[in-house]
Coordinates of C-alpha atoms in Angstrom, one line a residue:
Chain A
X1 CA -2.6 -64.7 -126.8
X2 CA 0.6 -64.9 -129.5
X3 CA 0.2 -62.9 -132.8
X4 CA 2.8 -63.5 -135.4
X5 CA 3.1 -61.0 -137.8
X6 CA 5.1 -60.4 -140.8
X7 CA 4.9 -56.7 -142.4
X8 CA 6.5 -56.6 -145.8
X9 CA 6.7 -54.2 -148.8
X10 CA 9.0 -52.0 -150.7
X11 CA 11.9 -50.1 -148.4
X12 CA 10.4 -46.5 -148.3
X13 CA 6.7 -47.3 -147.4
X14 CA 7.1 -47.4 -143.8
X15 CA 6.9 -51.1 -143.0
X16 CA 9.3 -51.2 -140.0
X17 CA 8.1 -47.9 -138.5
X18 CA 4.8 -49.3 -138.6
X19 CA 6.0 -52.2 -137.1
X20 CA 7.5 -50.6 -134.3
X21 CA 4.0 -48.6 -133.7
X22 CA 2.5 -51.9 -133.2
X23 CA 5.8 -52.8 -131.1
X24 CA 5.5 -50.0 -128.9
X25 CA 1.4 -50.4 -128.4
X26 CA 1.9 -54.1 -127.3
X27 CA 4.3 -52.7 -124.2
X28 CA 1.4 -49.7 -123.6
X29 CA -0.6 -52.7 -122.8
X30 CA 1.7 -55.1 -120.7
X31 CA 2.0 -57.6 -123.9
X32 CA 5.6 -58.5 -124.4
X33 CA 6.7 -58.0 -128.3
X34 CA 9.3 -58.6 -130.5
X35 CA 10.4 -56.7 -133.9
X36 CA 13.2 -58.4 -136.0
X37 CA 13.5 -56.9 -139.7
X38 CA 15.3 -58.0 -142.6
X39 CA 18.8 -56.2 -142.5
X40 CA 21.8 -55.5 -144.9
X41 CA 21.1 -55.3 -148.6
X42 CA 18.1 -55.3 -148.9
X43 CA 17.6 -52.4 -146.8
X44 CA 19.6 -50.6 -149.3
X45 CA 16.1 -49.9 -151.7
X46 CA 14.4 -53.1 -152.6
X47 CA 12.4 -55.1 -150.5
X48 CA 11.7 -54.6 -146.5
X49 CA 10.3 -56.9 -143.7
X50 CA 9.3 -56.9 -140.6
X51 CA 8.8 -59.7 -137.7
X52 CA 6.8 -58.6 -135.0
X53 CA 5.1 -60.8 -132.5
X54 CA 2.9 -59.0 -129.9
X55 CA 2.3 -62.4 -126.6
X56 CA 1.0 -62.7 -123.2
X57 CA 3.8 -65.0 -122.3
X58 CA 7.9 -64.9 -123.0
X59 CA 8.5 -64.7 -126.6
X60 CA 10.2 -67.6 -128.1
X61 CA 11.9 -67.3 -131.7
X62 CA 11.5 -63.9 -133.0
X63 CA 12.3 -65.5 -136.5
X64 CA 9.6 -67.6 -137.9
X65 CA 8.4 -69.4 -141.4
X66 CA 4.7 -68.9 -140.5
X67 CA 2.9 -66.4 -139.5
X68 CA -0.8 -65.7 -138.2
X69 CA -0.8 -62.7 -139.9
X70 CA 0.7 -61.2 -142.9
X71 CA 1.0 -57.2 -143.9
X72 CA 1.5 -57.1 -147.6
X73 CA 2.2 -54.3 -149.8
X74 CA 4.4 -55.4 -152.4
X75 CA 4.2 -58.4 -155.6
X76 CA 7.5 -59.5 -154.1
X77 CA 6.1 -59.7 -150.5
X78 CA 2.8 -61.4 -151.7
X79 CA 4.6 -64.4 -153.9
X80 CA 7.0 -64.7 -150.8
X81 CA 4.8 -64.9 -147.4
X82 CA 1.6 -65.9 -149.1
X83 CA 2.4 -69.6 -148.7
X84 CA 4.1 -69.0 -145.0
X85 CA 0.5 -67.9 -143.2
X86 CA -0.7 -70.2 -141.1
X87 CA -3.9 -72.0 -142.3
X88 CA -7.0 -70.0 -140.6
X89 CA -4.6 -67.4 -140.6
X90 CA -5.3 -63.7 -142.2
X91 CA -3.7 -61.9 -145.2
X92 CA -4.2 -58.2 -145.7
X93 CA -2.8 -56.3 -148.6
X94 CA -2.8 -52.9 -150.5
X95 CA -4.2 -53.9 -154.1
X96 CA -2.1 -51.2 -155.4
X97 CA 0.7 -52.5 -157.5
X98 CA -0.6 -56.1 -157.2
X99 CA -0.7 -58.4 -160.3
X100 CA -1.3 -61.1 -158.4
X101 CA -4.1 -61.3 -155.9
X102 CA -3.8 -63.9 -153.4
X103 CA -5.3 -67.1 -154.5
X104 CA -5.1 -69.4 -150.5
X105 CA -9.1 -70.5 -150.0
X106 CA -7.9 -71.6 -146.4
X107 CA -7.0 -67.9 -145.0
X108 CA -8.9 -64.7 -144.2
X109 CA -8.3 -62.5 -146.9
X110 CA -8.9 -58.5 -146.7
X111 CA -7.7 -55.6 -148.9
X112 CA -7.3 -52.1 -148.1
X113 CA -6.8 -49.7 -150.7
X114 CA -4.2 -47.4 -148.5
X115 CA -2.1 -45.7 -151.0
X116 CA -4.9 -44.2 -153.0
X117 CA -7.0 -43.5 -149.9
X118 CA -3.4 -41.2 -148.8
X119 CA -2.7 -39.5 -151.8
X120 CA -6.5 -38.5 -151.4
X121 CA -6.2 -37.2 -148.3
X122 CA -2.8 -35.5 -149.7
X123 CA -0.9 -37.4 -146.5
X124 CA 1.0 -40.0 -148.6
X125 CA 3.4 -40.4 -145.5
X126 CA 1.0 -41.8 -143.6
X127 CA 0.0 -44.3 -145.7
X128 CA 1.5 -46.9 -143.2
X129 CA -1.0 -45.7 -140.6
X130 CA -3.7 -46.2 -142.7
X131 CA -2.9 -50.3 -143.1
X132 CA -2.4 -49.9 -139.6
X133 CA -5.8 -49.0 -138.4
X134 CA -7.3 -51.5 -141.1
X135 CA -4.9 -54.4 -139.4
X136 CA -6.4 -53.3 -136.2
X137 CA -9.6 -53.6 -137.3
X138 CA -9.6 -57.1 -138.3
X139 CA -7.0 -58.1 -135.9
X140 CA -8.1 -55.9 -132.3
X141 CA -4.8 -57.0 -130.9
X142 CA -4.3 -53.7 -129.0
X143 CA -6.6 -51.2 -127.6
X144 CA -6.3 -47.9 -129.5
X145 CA -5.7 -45.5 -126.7
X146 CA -2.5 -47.8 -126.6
X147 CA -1.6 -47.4 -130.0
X148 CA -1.7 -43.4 -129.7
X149 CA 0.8 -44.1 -126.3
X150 CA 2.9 -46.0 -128.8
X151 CA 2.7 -43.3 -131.7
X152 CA 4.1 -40.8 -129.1
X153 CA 6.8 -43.3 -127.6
X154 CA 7.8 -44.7 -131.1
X155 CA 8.0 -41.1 -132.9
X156 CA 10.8 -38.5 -131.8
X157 CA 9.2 -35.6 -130.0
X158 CA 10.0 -33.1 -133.1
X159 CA 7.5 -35.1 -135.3
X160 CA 5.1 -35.4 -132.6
X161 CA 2.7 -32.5 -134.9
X162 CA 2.2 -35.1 -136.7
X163 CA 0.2 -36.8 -134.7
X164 CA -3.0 -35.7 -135.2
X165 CA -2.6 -36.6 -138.8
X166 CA -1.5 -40.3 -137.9
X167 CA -4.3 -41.1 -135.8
X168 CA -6.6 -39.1 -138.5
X169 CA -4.7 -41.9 -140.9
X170 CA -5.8 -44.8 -138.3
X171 CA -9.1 -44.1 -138.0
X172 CA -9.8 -43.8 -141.8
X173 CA -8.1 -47.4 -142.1
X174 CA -10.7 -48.8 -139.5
X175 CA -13.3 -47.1 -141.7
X176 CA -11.9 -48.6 -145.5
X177 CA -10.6 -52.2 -144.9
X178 CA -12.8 -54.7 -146.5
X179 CA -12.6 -58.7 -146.6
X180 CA -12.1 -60.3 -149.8
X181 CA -12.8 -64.0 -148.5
X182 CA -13.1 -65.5 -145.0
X183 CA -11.3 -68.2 -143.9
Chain B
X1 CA 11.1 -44.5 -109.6
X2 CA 8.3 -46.2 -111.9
X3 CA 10.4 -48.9 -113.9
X4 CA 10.8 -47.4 -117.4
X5 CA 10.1 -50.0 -120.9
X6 CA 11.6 -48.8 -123.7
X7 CA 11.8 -50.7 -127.3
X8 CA 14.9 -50.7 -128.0
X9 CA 17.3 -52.7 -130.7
X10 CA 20.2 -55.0 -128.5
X11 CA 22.5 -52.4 -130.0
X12 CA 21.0 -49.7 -128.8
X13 CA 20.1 -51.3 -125.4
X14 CA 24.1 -52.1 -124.5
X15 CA 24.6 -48.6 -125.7
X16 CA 22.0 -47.1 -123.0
X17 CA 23.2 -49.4 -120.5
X18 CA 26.8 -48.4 -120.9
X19 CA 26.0 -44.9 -119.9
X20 CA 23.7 -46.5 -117.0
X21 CA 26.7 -48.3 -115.5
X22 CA 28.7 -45.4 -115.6
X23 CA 30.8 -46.5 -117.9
X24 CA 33.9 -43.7 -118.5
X25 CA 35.1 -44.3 -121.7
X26 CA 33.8 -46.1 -124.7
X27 CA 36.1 -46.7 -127.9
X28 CA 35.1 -48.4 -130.7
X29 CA 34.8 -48.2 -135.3
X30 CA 32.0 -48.8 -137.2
X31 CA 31.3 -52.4 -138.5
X32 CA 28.0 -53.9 -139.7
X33 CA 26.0 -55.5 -137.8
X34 CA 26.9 -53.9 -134.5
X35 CA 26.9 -49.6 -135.6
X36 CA 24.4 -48.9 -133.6
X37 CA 26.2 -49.2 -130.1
X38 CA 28.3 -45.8 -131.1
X39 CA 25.8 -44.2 -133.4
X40 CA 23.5 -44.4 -130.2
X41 CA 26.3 -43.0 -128.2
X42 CA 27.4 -40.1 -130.2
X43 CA 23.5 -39.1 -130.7
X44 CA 23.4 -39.5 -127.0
X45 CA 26.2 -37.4 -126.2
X46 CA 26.9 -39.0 -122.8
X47 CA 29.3 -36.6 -122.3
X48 CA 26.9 -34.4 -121.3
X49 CA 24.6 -36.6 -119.1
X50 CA 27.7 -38.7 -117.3
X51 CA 30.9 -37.3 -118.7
X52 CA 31.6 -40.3 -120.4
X53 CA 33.9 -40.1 -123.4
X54 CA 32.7 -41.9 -126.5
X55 CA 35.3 -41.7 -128.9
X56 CA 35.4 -43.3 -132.9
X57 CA 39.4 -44.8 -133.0
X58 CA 41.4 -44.9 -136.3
X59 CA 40.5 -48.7 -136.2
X60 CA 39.9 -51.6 -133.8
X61 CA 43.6 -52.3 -132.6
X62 CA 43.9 -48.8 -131.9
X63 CA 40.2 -48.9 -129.7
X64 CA 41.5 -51.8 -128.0
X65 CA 44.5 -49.9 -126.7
X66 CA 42.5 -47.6 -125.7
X67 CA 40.7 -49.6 -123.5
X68 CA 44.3 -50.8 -122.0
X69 CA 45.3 -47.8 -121.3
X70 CA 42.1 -46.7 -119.5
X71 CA 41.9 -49.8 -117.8
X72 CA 45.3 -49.1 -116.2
X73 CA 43.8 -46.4 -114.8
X74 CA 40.7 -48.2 -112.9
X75 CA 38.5 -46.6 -115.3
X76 CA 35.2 -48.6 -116.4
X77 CA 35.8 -48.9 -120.3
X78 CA 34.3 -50.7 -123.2
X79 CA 34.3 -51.6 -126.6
X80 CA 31.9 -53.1 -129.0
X81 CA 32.7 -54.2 -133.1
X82 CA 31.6 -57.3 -134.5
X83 CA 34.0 -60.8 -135.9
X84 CA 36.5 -59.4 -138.2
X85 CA 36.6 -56.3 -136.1
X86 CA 37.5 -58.8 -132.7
X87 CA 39.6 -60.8 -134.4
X88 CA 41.8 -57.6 -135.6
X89 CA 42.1 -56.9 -131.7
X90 CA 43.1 -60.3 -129.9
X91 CA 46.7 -58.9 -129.7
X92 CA 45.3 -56.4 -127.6
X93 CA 42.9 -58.4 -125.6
X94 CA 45.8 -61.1 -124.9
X95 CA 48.0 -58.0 -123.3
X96 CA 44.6 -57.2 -121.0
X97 CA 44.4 -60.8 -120.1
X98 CA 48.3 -60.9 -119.7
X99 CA 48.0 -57.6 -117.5
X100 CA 44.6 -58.4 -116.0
X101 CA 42.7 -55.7 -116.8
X102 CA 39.1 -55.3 -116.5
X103 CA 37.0 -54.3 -119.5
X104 CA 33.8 -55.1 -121.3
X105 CA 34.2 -56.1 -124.9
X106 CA 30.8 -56.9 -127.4
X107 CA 30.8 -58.9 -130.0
X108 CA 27.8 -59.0 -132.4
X109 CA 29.0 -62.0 -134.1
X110 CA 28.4 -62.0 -138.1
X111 CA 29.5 -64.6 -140.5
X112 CA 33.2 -66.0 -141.3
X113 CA 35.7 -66.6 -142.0
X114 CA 36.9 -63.6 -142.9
X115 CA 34.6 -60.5 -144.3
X116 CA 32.2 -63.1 -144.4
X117 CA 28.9 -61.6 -144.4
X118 CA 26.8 -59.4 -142.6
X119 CA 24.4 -61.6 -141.5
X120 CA 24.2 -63.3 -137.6
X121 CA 26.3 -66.3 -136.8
X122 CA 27.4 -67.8 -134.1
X123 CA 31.1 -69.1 -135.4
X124 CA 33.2 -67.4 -133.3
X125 CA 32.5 -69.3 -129.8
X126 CA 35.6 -71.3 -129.9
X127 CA 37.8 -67.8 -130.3
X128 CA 35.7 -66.2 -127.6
X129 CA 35.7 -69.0 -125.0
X130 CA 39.5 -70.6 -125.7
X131 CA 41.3 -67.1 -125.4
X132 CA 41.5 -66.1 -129.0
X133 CA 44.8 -64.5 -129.1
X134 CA 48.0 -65.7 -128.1
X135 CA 49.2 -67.7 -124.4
X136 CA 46.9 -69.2 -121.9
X137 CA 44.0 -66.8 -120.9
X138 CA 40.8 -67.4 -120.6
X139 CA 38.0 -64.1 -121.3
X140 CA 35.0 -64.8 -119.2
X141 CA 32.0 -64.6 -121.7
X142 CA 28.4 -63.6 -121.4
X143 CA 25.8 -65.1 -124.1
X144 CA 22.9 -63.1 -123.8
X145 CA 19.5 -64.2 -125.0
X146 CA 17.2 -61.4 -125.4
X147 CA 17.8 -57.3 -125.7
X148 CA 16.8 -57.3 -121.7
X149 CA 19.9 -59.5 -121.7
X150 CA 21.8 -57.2 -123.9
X151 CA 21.3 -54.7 -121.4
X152 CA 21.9 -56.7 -118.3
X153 CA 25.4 -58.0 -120.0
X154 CA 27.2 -54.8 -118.9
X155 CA 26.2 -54.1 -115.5
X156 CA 27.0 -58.3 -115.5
X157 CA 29.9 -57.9 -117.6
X158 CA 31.8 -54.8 -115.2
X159 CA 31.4 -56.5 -111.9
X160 CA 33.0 -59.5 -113.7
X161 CA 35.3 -57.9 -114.9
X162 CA 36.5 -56.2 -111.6
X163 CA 36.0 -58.3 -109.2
X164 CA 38.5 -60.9 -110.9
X165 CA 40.5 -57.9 -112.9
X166 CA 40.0 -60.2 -116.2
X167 CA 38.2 -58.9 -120.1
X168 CA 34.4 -59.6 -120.5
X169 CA 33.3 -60.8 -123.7
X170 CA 29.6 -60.3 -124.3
X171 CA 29.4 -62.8 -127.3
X172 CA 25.8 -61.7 -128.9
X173 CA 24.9 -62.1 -132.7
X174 CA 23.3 -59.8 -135.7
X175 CA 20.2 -61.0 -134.8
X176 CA 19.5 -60.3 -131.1
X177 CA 21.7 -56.8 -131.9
X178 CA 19.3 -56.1 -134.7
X179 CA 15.8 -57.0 -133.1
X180 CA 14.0 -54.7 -131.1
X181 CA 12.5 -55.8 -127.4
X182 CA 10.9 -54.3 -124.3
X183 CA 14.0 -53.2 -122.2
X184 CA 13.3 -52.2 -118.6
X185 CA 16.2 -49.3 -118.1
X186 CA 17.4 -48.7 -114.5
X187 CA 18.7 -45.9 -112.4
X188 CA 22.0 -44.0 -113.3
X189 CA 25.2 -45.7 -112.0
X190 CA 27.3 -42.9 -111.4
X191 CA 31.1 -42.7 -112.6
X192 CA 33.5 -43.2 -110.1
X193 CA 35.7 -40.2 -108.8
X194 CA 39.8 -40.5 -108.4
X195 CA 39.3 -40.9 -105.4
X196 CA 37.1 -44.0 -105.1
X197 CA 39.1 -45.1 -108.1
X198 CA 42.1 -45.3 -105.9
X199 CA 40.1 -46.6 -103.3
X200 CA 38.3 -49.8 -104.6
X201 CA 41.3 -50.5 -107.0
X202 CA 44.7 -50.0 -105.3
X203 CA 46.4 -51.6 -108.7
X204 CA 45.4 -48.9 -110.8
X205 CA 47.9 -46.5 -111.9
X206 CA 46.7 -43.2 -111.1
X207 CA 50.1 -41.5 -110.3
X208 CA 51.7 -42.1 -106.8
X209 CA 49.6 -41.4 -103.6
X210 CA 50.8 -41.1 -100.6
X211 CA 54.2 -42.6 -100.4
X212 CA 53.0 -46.3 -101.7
X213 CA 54.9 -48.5 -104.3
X214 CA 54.9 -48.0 -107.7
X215 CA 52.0 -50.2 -109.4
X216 CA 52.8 -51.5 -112.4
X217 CA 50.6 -52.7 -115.4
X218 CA 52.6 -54.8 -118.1
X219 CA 51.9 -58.2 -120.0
X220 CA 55.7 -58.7 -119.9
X221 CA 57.9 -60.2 -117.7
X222 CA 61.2 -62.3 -118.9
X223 CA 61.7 -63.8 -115.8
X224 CA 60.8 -67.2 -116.6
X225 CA 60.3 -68.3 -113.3
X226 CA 57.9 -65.4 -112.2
X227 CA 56.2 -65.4 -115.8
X228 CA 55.7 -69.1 -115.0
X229 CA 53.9 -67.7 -111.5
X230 CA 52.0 -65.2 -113.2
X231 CA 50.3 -67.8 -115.1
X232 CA 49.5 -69.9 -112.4
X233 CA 48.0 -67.4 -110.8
X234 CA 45.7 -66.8 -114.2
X235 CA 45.1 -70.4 -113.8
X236 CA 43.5 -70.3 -110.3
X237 CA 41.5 -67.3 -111.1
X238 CA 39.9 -69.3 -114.4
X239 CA 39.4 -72.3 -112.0
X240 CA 37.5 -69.8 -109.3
X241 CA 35.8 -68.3 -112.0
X242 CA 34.7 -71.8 -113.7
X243 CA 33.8 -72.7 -109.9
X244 CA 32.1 -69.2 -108.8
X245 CA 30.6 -67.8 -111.9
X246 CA 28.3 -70.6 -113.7
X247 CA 25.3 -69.2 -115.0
X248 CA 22.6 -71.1 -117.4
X249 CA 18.8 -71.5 -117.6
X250 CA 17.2 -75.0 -117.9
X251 CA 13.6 -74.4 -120.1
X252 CA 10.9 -78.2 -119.7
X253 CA 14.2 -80.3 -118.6
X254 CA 12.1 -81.8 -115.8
X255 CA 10.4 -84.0 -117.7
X256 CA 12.8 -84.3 -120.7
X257 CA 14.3 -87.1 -122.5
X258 CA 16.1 -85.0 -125.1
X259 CA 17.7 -81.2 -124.7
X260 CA 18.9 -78.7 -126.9
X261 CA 21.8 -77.3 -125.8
X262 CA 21.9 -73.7 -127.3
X263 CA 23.1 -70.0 -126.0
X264 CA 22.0 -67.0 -128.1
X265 CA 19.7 -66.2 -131.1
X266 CA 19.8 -70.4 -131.7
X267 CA 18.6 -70.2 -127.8
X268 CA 15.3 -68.5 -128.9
X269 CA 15.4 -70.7 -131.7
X270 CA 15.2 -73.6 -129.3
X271 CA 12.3 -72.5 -127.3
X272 CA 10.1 -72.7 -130.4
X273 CA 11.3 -75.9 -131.9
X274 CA 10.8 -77.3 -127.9
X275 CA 6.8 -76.5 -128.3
X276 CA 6.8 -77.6 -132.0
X277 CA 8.3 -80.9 -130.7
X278 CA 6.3 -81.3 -127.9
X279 CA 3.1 -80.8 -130.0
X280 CA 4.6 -83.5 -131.7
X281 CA 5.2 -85.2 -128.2
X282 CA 8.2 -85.3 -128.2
X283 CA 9.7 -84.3 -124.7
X284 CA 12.6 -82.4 -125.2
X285 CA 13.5 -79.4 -123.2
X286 CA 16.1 -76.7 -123.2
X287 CA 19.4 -76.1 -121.7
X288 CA 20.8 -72.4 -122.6
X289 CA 24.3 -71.5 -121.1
X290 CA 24.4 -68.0 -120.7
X291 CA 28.0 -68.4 -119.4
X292 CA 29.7 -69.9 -122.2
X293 CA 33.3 -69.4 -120.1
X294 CA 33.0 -70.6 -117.5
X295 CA 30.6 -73.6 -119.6
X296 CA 28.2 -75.1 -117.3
X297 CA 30.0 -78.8 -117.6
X298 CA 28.9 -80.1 -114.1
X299 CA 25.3 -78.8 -115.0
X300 CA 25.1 -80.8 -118.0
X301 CA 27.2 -83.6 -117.0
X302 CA 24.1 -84.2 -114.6
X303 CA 21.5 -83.6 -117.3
X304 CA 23.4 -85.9 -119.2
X305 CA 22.3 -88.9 -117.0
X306 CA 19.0 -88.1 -117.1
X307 CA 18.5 -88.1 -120.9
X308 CA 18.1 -90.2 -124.2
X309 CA 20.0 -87.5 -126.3
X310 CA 21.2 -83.8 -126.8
X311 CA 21.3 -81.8 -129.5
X312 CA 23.5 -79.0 -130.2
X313 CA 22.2 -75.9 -132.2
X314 CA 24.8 -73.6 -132.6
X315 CA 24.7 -71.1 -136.3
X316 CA 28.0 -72.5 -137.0
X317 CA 29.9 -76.3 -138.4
X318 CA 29.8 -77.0 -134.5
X319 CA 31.8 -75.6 -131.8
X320 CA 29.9 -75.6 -128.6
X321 CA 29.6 -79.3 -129.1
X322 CA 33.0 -79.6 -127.8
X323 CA 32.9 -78.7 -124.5
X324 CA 29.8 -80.5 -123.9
X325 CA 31.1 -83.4 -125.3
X326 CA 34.0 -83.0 -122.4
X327 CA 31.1 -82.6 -120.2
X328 CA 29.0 -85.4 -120.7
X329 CA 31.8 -88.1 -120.7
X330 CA 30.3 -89.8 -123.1
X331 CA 27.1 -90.9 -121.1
X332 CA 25.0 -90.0 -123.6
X333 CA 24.9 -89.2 -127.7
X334 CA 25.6 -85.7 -128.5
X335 CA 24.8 -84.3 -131.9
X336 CA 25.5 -80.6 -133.5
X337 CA 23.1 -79.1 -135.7
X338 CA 23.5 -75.7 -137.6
X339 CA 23.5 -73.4 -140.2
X340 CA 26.0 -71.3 -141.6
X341 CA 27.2 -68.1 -143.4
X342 CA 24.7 -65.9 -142.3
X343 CA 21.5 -68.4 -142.3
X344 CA 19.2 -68.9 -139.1
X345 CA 18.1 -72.2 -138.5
X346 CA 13.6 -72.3 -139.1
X347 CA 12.4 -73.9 -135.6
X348 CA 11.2 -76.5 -137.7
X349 CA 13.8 -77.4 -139.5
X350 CA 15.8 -77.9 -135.6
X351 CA 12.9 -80.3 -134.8
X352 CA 13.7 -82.3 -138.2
X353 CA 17.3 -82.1 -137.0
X354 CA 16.6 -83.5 -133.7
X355 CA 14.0 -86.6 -135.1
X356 CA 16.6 -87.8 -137.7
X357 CA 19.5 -86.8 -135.7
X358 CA 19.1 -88.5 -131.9
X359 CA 15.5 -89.6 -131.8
X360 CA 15.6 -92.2 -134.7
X361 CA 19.6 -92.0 -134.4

């Protein structure tokens, strides 16, 4: 098993903490991983992306054009990476702020409305968590026990009171995604 | 001990294992895309755990000198910056050389010339590998691969280092300092005392002991005729080195009638344009030196028999290609391909490369 993943949005949202979640649940369960953002500029406000590949064997490149799977919570991020997933591949994105849905008839398409589900829970800082748990469960790439052991590796220990809330965040993304169109 | 995985960014993985291999002093200044080494140190406060000193310089020639003066003291010592930081300290690193002292130096290479930009290249092999400052020296140099490798370098890099009294270079990029990977951390090295200080390294100058001759650490000596021995010796050591110290991995070359020829970020690069390729069936396979001084010429010079062609991917106009162009003797064609100021090569676009470049070529 490879997955390659792209996680893209605006700087701020939590894309490459959430990538490093993922990151950090892959070792939990033996996989080897990669995570390779987007540095410099950009960082700086603006856009943010993440590379993370999760593999049963040696990772090759941890810099790719096409991905299996792509995280998107941005306009920006949707015109870029909606052409670079793989055909068959999946596409899951937070409507919110979208103009442009995605249009591909040859990917698995799936939406999770995470930002409005956060504010109404009154946890908008775990809104990453909540496209988390929906990306897990279309994509069951890691067992969730593992993720929890990743939560604790990946956060320092004085945030770790949060985690209650981040798995409460998880489970409610399991519980909201929804597929637009199947592949 | 249960092995311990952490993710870790290569920065931040040749930070820990800096403290690991009890490493005495590091001395460095902040430059993008490398920061993390000392922000990881000074949030680590290794002072505490080791004694090690972690110290931010007024700039890069003054950390260099640093590391000169602790090395003349048998200390373990290390700095870390990233291209226009290195070149700024070659003066220094041609006096170690010149004095043979050991030390580990990092480079996360960005692009050039000049401020360049921030972004990973891999244009600086030639000052890495040919000396880079002045007179003839050599710096053995480590191109790790991976963050795992990031790690490894400095254990790698200090028993280099010592055992032939000579600066490491651990020539890495943005990328691979950037991207995070499982690292498996090992057991605490810990810092030698004085007293095995004088011990395992009688040339270090750690104030007169017990009635011996004075030892001496200087770059400078205006005897011609001994400066002209001095440098011979250098020149055995590099040959020892270039016939001790070899180190390279060969990736699908059993079967291949192409290789890529790639160290570094480009390395990983490789491995995915080798499957694309080989989907495509074409049999290529890779060749990644992860000793780029001493370059693995009698390696490839056997390879070289055995192939149609060899490309080399490099993030730069082409520099590598040199030395394995002296290696292959022209037995077979050689071809560079590569992008610059800041851009990494798509594995697709390398398997393009290779097709128009040797295959059709």
């Amino acid at each position: 098993m490879t997955e390659e993943i792209i996680i893209a949005g605006f700087g701020g949202q939590g894309v490459l903490s959430m990538g490093k979640i993922l990151a950090y649940s892959g070792i939990m369960q033996d996989q080897e991983v990669s995570w390779m953002p987007s540095y410099g500029p950009e960082m700086r406000g603006g856009t943010a992306n993440v590379t993370v590949i999760l593999s049963d064997d040696r990772i090759s490149s941890p810099i790719l054009t096409e991905y299996d799977s792509a995280i998107i919570l941005n306009q920006q991020s949707m015109d870029k990476f909606e052409p670079m997933v793989k055909p068959g591949g999946l596409l899951l994105y937070d409507p919110n702020g979208i103009t442009r849905h995605p249009e591909r008839k040859d990917i698995k398409i799936c939406k999770i409305e995470a930002s409005k589900e956060a504010a109404n829970m009154g946890l908008r800082k775990i809104f990453n968590m909540i496209v988390l748990g929906g990306y897990l469960k279309v994509k069951p790439l890691v067992e969730m026990e593992n993720v929890i052991k990743g939560l604790k590796k990946s956060l320092p220990e004085r945030y770790h009171h949060m985690i209650p809330d981040n798995e409460k965040a998880i489970t409610r993304g399991l519980e909201i995604v929804e597929e637009v169109h199947a592949a | 001990m249960e092995k311990e995985l952490r993710l870790m960014k290569g920065n931040e993985a040749f930070a820990e294992a800096a403290i690991r291999a009890g490493t005495d002093g590091y001395f460095g200044y902040p430059i993008t895309p490398q920061s993390e080494v000392m922000e990881y140190l000074m949030a680590e406060k290794p002072h505490e755990r080791t004694g090690m000193v972690v110290l931010q310089a007024e700039s890069e020639v003054a950390s260099i000198n640093m590391l000169y003066g602790g090395a003349g003291c048998g200390k373990k010592v290390m700095t870390s910056s990233s291209s226009p930081g290195i070149s700024l300290m070659q003066e220094g690193i041609s006096y170690m050389a010149g004095a043979e002292l050991p030390c580990v130096i990092l480079n996360v290479v960005r692009g050039g010339p000049g401020l360049g930009t921030i972004q990973p290249s891999q244009s600086d092999y030639s000052q890495s590998t040919k000396g880079g400052g002045h007179g003839d020296y050599r710096l053995i140099t480590l191109a790790p691969s991976s963050v795992q490798e990031m790690y490894d370098s400095v254990k790698l890099g200090y028993e280099l280092a010592f055992k032939y009294r000579n600066p490491v270079l651990v020539l890495s990029d943005g990328a691979i300092g950037q991207m995070m990977e499982k690292v498996e951390i090992d057991a605490q090295v810990e810092r030698l005392s004085e007293e095995q200080i004088r011990e395992q390294h009688p040339w270090a100058t750690l104030g007169r002991h017990n009635g011996r001759e004075r030892n001496i650490i200087t770059s400078l000596d205006l005897d011609p005729a001994r400066q002209e021995r001095h440098n011979e010796a250098l020149q055995r050591k590099y040959k020892e080195v270039e016939e001790k110290e070899v180190r390279y991995e060969k990736i699908n070359c059993d079967d291949a009638d192409y290789i890529f020829v790639a160290y570094g970020t480009s390395a990983r690069i490789c491995q995915k344009s080798m499957q694309l390729a080989r989907e495509k069936g074409i049999k290529v396979g890779l060749f990644r030196p992860i000793t780029l001084f001493p370059f693995p010429k009698k390696e490839l010079h056997e390879m070289a028999g055995q192939v149609k062609g060899i490309l080399s991917v490099e993030m730069s106009a082409g520099q590598m290609i040199e030395d394995i162009l002296l290696a292959v003797e022209g037995k077979v064609k050689v071809e560079h391909y590569g992008r610059m100021g800041g851009i990494i090569p798509a594995p697709g676009e390398v398997v393009d490369a290779l097709e128009q470049k040797i295959v059709k070529g």
